[in-house]
CSV table of C-alpha atoms and ligand atoms in Angstrom, one decimal:
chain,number,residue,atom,x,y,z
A,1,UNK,CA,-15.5,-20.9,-4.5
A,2,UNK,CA,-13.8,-18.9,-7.4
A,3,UNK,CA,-15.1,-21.0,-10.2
A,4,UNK,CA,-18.0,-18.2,-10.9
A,5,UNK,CA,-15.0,-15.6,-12.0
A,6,UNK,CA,-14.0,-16.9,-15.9
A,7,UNK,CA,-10.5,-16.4,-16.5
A,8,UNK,CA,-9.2,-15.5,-19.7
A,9,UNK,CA,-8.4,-18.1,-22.3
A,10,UNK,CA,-5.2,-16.8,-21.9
A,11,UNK,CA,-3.9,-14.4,-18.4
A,12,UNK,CA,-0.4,-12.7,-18.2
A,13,UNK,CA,1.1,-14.8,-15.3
A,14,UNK,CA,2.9,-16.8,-18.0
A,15,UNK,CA,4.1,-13.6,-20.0
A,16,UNK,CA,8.2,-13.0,-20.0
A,17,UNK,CA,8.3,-9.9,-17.9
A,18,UNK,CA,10.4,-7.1,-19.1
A,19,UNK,CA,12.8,-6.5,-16.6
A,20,UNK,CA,14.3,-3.0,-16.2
A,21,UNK,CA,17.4,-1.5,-13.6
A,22,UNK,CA,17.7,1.6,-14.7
A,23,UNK,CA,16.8,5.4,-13.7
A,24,UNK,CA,13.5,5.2,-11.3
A,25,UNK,CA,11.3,7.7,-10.6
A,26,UNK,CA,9.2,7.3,-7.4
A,27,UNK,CA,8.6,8.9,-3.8
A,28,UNK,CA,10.9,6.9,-1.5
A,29,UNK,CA,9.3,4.6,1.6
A,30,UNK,CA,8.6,7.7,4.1
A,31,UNK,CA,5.9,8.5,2.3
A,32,UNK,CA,3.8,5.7,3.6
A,33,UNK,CA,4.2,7.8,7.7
A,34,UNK,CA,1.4,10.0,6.2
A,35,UNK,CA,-1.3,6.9,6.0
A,36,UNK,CA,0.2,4.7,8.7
A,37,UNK,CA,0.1,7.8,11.8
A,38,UNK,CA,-3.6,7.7,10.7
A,39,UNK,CA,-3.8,4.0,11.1
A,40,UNK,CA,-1.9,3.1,14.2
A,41,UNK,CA,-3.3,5.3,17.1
A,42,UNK,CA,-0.7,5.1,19.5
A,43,UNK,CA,1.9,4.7,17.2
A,44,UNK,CA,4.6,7.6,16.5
A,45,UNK,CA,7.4,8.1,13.9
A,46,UNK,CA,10.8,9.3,14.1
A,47,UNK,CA,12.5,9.5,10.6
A,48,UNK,CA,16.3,10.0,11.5
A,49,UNK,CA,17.1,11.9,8.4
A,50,UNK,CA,17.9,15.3,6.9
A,51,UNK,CA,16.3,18.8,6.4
A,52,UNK,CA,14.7,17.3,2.8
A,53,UNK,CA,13.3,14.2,4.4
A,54,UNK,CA,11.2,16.8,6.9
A,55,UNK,CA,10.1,18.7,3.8
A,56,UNK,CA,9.1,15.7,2.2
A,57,UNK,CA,6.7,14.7,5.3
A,58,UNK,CA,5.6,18.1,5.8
A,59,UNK,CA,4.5,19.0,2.4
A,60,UNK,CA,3.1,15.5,2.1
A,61,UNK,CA,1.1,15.6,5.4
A,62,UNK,CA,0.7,19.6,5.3
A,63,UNK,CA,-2.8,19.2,5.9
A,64,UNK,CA,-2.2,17.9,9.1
A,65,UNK,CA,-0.5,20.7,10.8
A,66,UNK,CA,-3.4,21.6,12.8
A,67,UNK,CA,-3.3,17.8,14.5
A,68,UNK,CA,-1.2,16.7,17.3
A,69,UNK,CA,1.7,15.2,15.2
A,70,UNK,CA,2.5,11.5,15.2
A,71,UNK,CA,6.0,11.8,13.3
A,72,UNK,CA,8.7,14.0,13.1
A,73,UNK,CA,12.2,14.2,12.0
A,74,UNK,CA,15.4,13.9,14.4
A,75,UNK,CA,17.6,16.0,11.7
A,76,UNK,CA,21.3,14.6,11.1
A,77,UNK,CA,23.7,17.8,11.1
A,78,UNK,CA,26.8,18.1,9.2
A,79,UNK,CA,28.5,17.1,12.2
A,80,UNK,CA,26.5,13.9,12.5
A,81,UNK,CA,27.2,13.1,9.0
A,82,UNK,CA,31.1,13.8,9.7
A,83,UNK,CA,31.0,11.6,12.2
A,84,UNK,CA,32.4,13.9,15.0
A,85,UNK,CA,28.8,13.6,17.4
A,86,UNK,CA,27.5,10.7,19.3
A,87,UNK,CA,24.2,10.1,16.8
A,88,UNK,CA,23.0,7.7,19.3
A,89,UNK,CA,23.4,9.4,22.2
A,90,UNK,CA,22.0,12.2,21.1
A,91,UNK,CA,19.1,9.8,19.6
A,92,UNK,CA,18.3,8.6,23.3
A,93,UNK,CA,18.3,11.9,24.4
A,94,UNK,CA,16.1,13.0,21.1
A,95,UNK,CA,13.5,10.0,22.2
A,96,UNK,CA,13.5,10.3,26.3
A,97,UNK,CA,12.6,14.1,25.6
A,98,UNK,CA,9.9,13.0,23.0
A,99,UNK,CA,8.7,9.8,25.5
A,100,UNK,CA,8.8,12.1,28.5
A,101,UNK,CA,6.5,15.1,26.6
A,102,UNK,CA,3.9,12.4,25.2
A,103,UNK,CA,2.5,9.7,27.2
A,104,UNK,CA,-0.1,8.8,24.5
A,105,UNK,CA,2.8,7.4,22.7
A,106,UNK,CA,2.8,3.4,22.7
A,107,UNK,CA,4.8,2.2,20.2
A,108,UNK,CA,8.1,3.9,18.7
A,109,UNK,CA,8.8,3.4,15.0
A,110,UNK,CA,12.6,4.9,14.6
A,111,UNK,CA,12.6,5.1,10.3
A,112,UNK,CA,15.8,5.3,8.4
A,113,UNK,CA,16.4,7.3,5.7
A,114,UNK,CA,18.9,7.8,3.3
A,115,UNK,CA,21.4,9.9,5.3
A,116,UNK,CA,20.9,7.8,8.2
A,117,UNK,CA,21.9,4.5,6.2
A,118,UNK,CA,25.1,6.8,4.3
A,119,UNK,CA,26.5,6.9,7.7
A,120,UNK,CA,25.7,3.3,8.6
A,121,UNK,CA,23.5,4.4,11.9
A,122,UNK,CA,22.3,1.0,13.2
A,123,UNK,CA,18.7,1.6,14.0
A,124,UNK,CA,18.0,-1.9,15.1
A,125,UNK,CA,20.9,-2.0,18.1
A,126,UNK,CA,19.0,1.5,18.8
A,127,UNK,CA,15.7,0.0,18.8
A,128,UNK,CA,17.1,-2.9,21.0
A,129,UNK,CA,18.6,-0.4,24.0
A,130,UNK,CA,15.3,2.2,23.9
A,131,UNK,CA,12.8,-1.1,24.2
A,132,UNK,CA,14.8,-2.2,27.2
A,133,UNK,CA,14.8,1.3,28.1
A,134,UNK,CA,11.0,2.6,27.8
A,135,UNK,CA,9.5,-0.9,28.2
A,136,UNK,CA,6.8,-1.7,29.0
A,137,UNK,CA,4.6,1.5,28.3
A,138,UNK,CA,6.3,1.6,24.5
A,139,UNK,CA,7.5,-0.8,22.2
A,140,UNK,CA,10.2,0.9,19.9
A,141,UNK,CA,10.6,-0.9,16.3
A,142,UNK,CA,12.7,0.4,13.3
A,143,UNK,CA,12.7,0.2,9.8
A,144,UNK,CA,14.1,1.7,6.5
A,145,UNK,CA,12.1,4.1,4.7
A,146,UNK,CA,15.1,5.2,2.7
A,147,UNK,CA,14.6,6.2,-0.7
A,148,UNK,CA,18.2,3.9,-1.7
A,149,UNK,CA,16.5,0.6,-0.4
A,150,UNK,CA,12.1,1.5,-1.1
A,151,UNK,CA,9.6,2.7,-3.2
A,152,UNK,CA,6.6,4.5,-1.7
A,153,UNK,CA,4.7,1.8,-0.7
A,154,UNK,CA,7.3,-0.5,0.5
A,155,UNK,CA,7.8,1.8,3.7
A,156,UNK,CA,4.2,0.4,4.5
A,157,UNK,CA,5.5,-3.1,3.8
A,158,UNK,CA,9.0,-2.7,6.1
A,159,UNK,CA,7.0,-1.1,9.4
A,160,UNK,CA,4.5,-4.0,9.1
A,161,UNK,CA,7.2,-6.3,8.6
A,162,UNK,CA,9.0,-5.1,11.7
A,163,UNK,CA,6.2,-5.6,13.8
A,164,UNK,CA,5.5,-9.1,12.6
A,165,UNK,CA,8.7,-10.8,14.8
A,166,UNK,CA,7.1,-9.1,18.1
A,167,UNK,CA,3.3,-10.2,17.7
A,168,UNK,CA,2.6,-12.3,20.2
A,169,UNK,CA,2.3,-16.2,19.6
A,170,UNK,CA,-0.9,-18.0,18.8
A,171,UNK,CA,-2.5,-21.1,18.3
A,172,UNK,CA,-5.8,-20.3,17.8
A,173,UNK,CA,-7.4,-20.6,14.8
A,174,UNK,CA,-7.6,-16.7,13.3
A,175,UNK,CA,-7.8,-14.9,10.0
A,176,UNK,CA,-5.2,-12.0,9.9
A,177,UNK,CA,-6.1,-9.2,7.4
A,178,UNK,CA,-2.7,-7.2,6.9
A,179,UNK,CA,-2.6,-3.9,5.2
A,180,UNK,CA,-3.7,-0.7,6.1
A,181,UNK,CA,-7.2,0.5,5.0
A,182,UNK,CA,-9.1,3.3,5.6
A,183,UNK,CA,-11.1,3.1,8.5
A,184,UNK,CA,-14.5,3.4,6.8
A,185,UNK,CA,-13.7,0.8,4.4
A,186,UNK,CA,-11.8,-1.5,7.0
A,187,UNK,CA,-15.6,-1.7,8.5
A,188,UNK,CA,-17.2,-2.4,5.7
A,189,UNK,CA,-14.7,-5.7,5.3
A,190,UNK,CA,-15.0,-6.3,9.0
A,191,UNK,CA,-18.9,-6.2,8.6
A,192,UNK,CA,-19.5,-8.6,5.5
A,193,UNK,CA,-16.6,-11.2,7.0
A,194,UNK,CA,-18.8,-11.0,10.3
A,195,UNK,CA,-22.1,-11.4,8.4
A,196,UNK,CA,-20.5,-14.5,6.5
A,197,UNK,CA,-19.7,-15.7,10.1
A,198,UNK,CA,-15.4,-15.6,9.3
A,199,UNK,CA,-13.9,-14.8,12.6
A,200,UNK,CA,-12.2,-14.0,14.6
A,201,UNK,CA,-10.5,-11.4,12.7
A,202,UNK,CA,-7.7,-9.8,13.7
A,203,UNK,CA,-6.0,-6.9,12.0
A,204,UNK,CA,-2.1,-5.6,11.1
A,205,UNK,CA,-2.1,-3.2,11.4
A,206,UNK,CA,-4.5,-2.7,14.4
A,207,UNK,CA,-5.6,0.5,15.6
A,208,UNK,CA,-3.9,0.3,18.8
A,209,UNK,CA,-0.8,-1.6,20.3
A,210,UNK,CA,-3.3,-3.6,22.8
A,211,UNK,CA,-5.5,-5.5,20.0
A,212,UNK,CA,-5.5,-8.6,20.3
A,213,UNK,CA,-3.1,-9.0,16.7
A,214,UNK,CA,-1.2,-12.1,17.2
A,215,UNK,CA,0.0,-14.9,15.0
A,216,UNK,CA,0.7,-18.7,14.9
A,217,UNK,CA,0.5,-22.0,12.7
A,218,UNK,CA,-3.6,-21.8,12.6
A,219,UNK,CA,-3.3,-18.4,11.7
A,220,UNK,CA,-4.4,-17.6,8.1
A,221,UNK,CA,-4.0,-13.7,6.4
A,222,UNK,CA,-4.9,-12.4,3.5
A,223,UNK,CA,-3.4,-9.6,2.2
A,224,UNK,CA,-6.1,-6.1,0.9
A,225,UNK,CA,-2.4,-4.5,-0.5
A,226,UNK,CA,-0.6,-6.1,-2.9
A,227,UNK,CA,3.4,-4.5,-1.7
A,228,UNK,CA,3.5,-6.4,1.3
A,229,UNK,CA,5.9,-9.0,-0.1
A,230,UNK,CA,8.4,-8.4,3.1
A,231,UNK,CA,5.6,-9.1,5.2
A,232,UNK,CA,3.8,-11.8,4.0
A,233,UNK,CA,7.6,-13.6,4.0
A,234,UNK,CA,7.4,-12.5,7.9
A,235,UNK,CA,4.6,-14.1,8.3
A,236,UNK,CA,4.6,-17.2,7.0
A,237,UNK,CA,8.1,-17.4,8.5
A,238,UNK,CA,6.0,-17.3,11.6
A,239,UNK,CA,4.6,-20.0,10.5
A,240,UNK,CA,0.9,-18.5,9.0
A,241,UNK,CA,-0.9,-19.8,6.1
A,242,UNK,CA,-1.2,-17.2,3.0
A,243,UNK,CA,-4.9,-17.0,2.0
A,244,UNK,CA,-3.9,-16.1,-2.4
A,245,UNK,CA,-6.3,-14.0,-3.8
A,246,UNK,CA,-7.2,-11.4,-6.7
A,247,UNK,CA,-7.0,-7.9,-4.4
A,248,UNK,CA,-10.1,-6.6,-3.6
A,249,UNK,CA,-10.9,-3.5,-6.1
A,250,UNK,CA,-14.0,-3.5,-8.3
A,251,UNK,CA,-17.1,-6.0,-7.6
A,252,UNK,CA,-14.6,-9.0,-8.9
A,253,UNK,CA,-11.4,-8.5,-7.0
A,254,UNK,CA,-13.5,-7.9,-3.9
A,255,UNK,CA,-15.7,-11.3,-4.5
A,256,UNK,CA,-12.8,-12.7,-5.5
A,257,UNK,CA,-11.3,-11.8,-2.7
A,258,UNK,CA,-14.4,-12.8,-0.5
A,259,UNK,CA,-14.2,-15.9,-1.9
A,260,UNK,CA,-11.0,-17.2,-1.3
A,261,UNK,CA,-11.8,-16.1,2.4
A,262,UNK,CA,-15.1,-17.7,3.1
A,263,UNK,CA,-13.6,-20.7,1.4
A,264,UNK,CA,-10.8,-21.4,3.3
A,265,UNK,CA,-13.1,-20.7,6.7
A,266,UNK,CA,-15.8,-23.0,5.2
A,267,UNK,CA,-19.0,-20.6,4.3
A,268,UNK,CA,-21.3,-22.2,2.5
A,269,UNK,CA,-22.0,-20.6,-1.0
A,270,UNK,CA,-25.8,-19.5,0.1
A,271,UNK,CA,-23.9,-17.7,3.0
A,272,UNK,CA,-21.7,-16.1,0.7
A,273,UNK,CA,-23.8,-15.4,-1.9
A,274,UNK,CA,-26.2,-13.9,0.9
A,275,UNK,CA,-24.2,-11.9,2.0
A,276,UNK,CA,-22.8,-10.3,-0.8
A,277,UNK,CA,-25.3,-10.4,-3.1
A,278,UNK,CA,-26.5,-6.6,-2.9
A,279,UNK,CA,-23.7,-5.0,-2.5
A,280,UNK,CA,-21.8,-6.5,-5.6
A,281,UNK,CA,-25.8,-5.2,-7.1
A,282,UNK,CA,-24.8,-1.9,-5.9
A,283,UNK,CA,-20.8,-1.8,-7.3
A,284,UNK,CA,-21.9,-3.4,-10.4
A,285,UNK,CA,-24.0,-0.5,-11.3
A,286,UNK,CA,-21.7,2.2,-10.0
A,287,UNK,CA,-18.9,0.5,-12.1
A,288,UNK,CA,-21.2,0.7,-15.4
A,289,UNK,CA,-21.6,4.3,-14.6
A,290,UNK,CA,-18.4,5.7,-14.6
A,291,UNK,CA,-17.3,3.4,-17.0
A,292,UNK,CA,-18.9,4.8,-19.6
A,293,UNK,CA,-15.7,7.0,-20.4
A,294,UNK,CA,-13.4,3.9,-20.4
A,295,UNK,CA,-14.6,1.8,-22.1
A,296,UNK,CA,-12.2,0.6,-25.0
A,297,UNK,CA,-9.9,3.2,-23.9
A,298,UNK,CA,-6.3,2.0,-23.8
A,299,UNK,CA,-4.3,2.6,-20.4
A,300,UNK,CA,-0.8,2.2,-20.0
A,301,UNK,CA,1.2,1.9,-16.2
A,302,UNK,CA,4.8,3.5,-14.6
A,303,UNK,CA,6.2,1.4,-12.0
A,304,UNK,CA,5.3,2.9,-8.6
A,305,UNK,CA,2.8,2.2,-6.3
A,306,UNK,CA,2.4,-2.4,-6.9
A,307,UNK,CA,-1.0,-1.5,-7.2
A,308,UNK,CA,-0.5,-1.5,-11.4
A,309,UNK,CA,-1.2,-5.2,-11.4
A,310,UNK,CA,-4.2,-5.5,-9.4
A,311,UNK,CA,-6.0,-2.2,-11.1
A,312,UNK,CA,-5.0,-3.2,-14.9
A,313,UNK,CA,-7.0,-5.9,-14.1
A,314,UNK,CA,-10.1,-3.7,-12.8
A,315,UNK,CA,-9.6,-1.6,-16.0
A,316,UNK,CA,-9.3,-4.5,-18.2
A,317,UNK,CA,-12.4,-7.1,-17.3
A,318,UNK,CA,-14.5,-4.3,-15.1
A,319,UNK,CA,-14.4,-1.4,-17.7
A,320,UNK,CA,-13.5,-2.4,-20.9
A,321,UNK,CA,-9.7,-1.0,-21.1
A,322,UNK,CA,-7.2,-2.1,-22.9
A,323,UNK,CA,-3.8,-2.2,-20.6
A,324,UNK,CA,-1.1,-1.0,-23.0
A,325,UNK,CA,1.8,-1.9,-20.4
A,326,UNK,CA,1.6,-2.8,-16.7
A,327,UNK,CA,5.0,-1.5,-15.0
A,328,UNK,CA,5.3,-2.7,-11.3
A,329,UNK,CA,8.3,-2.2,-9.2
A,330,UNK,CA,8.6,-5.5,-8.0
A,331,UNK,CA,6.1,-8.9,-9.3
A,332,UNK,CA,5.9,-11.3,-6.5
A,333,UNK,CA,4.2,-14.5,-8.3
A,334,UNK,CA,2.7,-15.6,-4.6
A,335,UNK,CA,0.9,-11.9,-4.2
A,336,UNK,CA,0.4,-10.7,-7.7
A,337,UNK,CA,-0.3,-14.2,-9.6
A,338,UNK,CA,-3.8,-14.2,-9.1
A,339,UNK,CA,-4.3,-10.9,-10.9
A,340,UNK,CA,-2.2,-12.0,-13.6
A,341,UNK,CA,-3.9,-14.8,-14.0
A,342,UNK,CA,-7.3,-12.8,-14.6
A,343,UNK,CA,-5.4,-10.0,-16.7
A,344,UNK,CA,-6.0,-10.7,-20.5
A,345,UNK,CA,-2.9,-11.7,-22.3
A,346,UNK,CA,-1.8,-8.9,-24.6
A,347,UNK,CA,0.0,-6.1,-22.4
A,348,UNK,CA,4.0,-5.8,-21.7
A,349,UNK,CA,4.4,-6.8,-18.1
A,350,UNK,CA,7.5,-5.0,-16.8
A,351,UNK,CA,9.5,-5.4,-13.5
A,352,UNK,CA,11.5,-2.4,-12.2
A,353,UNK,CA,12.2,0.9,-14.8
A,354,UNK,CA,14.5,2.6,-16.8
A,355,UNK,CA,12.3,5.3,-17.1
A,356,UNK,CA,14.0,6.8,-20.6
A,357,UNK,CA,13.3,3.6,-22.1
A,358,UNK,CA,10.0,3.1,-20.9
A,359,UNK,CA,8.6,7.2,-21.8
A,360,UNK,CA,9.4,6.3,-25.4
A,361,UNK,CA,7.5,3.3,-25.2
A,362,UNK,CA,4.8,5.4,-23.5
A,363,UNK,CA,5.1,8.4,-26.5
A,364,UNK,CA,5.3,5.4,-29.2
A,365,UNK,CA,1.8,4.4,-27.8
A,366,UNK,CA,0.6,7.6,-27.0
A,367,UNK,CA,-2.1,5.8,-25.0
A,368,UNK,CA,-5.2,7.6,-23.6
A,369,UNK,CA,-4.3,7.3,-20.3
A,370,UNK,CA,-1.2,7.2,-18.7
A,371,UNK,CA,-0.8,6.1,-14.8
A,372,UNK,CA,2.5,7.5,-13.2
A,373,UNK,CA,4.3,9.1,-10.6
A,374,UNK,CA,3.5,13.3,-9.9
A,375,UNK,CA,7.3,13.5,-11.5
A,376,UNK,CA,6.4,12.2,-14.8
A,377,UNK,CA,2.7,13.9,-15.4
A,378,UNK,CA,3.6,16.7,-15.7
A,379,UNK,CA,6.1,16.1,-19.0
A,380,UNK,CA,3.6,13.9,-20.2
A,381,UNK,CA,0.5,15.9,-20.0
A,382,UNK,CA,2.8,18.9,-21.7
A,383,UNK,CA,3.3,16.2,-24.3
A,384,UNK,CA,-1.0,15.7,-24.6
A,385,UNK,CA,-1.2,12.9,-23.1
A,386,UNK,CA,-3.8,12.4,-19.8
A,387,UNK,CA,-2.9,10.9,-16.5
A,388,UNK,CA,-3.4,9.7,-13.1
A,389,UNK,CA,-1.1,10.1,-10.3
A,390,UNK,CA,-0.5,6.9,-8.9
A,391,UNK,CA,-0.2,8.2,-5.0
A,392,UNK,CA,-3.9,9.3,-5.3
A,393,UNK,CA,-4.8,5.8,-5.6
A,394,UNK,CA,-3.0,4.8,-2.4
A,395,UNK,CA,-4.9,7.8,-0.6
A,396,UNK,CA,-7.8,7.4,-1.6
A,397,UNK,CA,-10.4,4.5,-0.5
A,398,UNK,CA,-10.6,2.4,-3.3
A,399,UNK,CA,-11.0,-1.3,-1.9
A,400,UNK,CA,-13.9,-3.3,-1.8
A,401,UNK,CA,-17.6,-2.8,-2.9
A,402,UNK,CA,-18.7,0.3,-2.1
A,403,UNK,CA,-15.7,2.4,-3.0
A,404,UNK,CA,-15.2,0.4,-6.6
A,405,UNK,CA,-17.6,3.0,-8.7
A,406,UNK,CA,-14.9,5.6,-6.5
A,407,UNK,CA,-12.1,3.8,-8.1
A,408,UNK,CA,-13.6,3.8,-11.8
A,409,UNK,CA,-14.0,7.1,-11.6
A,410,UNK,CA,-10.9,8.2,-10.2
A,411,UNK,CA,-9.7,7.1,-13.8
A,412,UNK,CA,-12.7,8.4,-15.6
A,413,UNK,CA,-12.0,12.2,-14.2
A,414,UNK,CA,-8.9,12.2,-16.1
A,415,UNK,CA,-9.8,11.3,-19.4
A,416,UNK,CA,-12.6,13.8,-19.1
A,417,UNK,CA,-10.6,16.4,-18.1
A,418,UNK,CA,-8.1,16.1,-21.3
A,419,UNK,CA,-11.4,16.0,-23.4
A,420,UNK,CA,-12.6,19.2,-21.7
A,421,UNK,CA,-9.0,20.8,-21.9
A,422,UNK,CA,-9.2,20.0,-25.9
A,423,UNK,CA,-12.3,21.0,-26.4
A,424,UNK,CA,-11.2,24.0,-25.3
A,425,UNK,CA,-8.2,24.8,-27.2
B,1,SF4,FE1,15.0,12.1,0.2
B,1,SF4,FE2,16.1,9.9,1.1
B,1,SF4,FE3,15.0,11.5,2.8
B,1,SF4,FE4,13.4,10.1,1.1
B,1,SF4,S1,14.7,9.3,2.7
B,1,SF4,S2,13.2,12.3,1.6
B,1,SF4,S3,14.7,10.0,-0.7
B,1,SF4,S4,16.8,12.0,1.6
């Protein structure tokens, strides 16, 4: 039911990629606590780390503060570090305190960090003794959101991926959506799969450990973020059936999207068209608004968040961009090839960064936007160039219909803003 998208004569899925291991310059995995404690309820996280990795969470959640928190940092010492305390002893004592204080607590996510993996501290054989420990009322999971082993987004990608080998076993026949959305926007989804008659849907994550998430051989998921390359392995190791689409940004990745959905659950096309007839009315227009500032503007992505792929193409065939380079930390061909395959042919796709290399590619195109990590735009705008940080487009809703005139404009407020700026000088 894709055949009313028209490709290009020519997409970028067959394009060499440029692969770079150099100097990187991104958040590291913790970052992804501040949307997940949102998400999951009853969920809480411990990162076992140092003084910075609490700075990190606290400035990057400092709105929070007045909330009951949902993370916090057990803070290696020097002596920890030297080796001379008992870090998992004093780990169990850290979580019975936390467990005895908070009973809304339901699952435990203990989250590595950098120091915790310098001094080798095995979170899983800790996970293992406080499940045994605090079972049933909470299920304690661990993963790595170390700045050594992820980018930003990949923290999102190793929690969900640890909770994949615990869901439990299914055979009916389900579609799992897995990624984190806002809530707002995760009811819009739920509401046009229920109008199409797709169901039942489960989510991962859900909002609480009790949902009825589980997985099996009839179960089939579709991804709405495109860094869950961990996870989807995970699942289909579980034996689930990947559902490959376009992501869902702008009226054509979300029909897109749709489509491959409604499709593989058998929705007739009058269903589908239906259903999403006035809302892709609605997106259409709100696109055409706010791309009025982009059109044949040239754009030109840092590696950072894996959304680069998905929203060149957005730029590209929804507002009339021209994608200049698309840097992604990591390309995986069975969650990012149907965006390359609707991105015109023309742009350096690159894998990874060396991110000397790839500024002077960036200053030798001196392109009229730049998308990037909060690192580099600074230097850049000094240098007159106008950008986007990247992590605004991760928290921000920006999937699906009714957020896709959001998403054009999120670009559209930067390139306005340099004009104003110039104007001005
Ligand atoms: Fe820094 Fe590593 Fe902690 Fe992230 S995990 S805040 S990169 S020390």
């Amino acid at each position: 039911m894709t055949e009313h998208l028209s490709p290009p004569t020519a997409g970028c899925r067959s394009t060499p990629v440029l692969k770079e291991r150099g100097q990187r310059e991104v958040f590291c995995g913790l970052t992804g606590i501040i949307w997940l404690h949102r998400k999951m309820q009853d969920a809480f996280f411990l990162v076992v780390g140092s003084r910075t990795c609490a700075h990190l969470l606290q400035s990057a959640a400092g709105v929070m503060i007045f909330a009951e928190p949902r993370f916090a940092t057990a803070i290696l010492e020097e002596s920890d570090l030297a080796g001379l305390n008992d870090a998992h002893a004093e780990l169990d004592r850290t979580v019975s305190e936390l467990l005895a204080r908070r009973p809304d607590i339901r699952q435990l996510f203990l989250v590595g960090s950098c120091p915790s993996e310098v001094i080798k501290l095995d979170l899983g054989r800790a996970a293992e003794r406080l499940t045994v420990e605090h079972a049933p009322r909470v299920r304690v999971l661990n993963y790595s959101g170390s700045g050594i082993e992820t980018t930003f987004t990949q923290g999102e990608d190793a929690c969900l991926a640890s909770m994949v080998p615990v869901l439990p076993e299914t055979q009916a026949r389900e579609l799992l959506v897995v990624g984190a959305l806002p809530d707002v926007v995760e009811d819009q989804m739920l509401g046009l799969l229920d109008a199409m008659g797709v169901g039942p849907v489960r989510l991962l994550p859900a909002r609480h450990i009790d949902n009825t998430t589980a997985v099996g051989p009839n179960t089939q998921f579709a991804l709405v973020q495109p860094f869950l390359g961990d996870t989807h392995a995970a699942l289909v190791r579980r034996g689930a059936t990947h559902i490959a689409a376009p992501f869902p940004f702008g009226d054509e990745g979300t029909t897109a999207w749709l489509s491959a959905v409604a499709h593989a659950f058998g929705v007739s096309d009058e269903t589908f068209a239906r259903v999403t007839e006035a809302p892709r009315q609605r997106a259409r227009r709100a696109i055409a608004q706010a791309s009025e500032t982009l059109n044949g503007k040239s754009v030109f992505f840092f590696p950072d968040s894996q959304l680069e792929i998905p929203l060149a193409r957005f730029l590209a065939r929804e507002c009339g961009m021209q994608p200049v380079e698309v840097g992604s930390p990591y390309i995986h061909d069975a969650l990012h090839g149907p965006d390359l395959d609707l991105l015109p042919a023309g742009p350096t796709i690159s894998e990874g960064q060396d991110v000397d290399k790839q500024l002077d590619r960036c200053m030798a195109a001196r392109p009229d936007l730049t998308v990037c990590g909060l690192g580099l735009a600074n230097p850049l705008e000094a240098q007159g160039l106008s950008t986007k940080w990247a992590i605004e487009l991760v928290f921000t809703p920006v999937h699906f219909y009714e957020q896709a005139g959001d998403l054009a404009s999120l670009f559209a407020r930067s390139i306005k803003r340099r004009a104003i700026l110039e104007a001005a000088e």
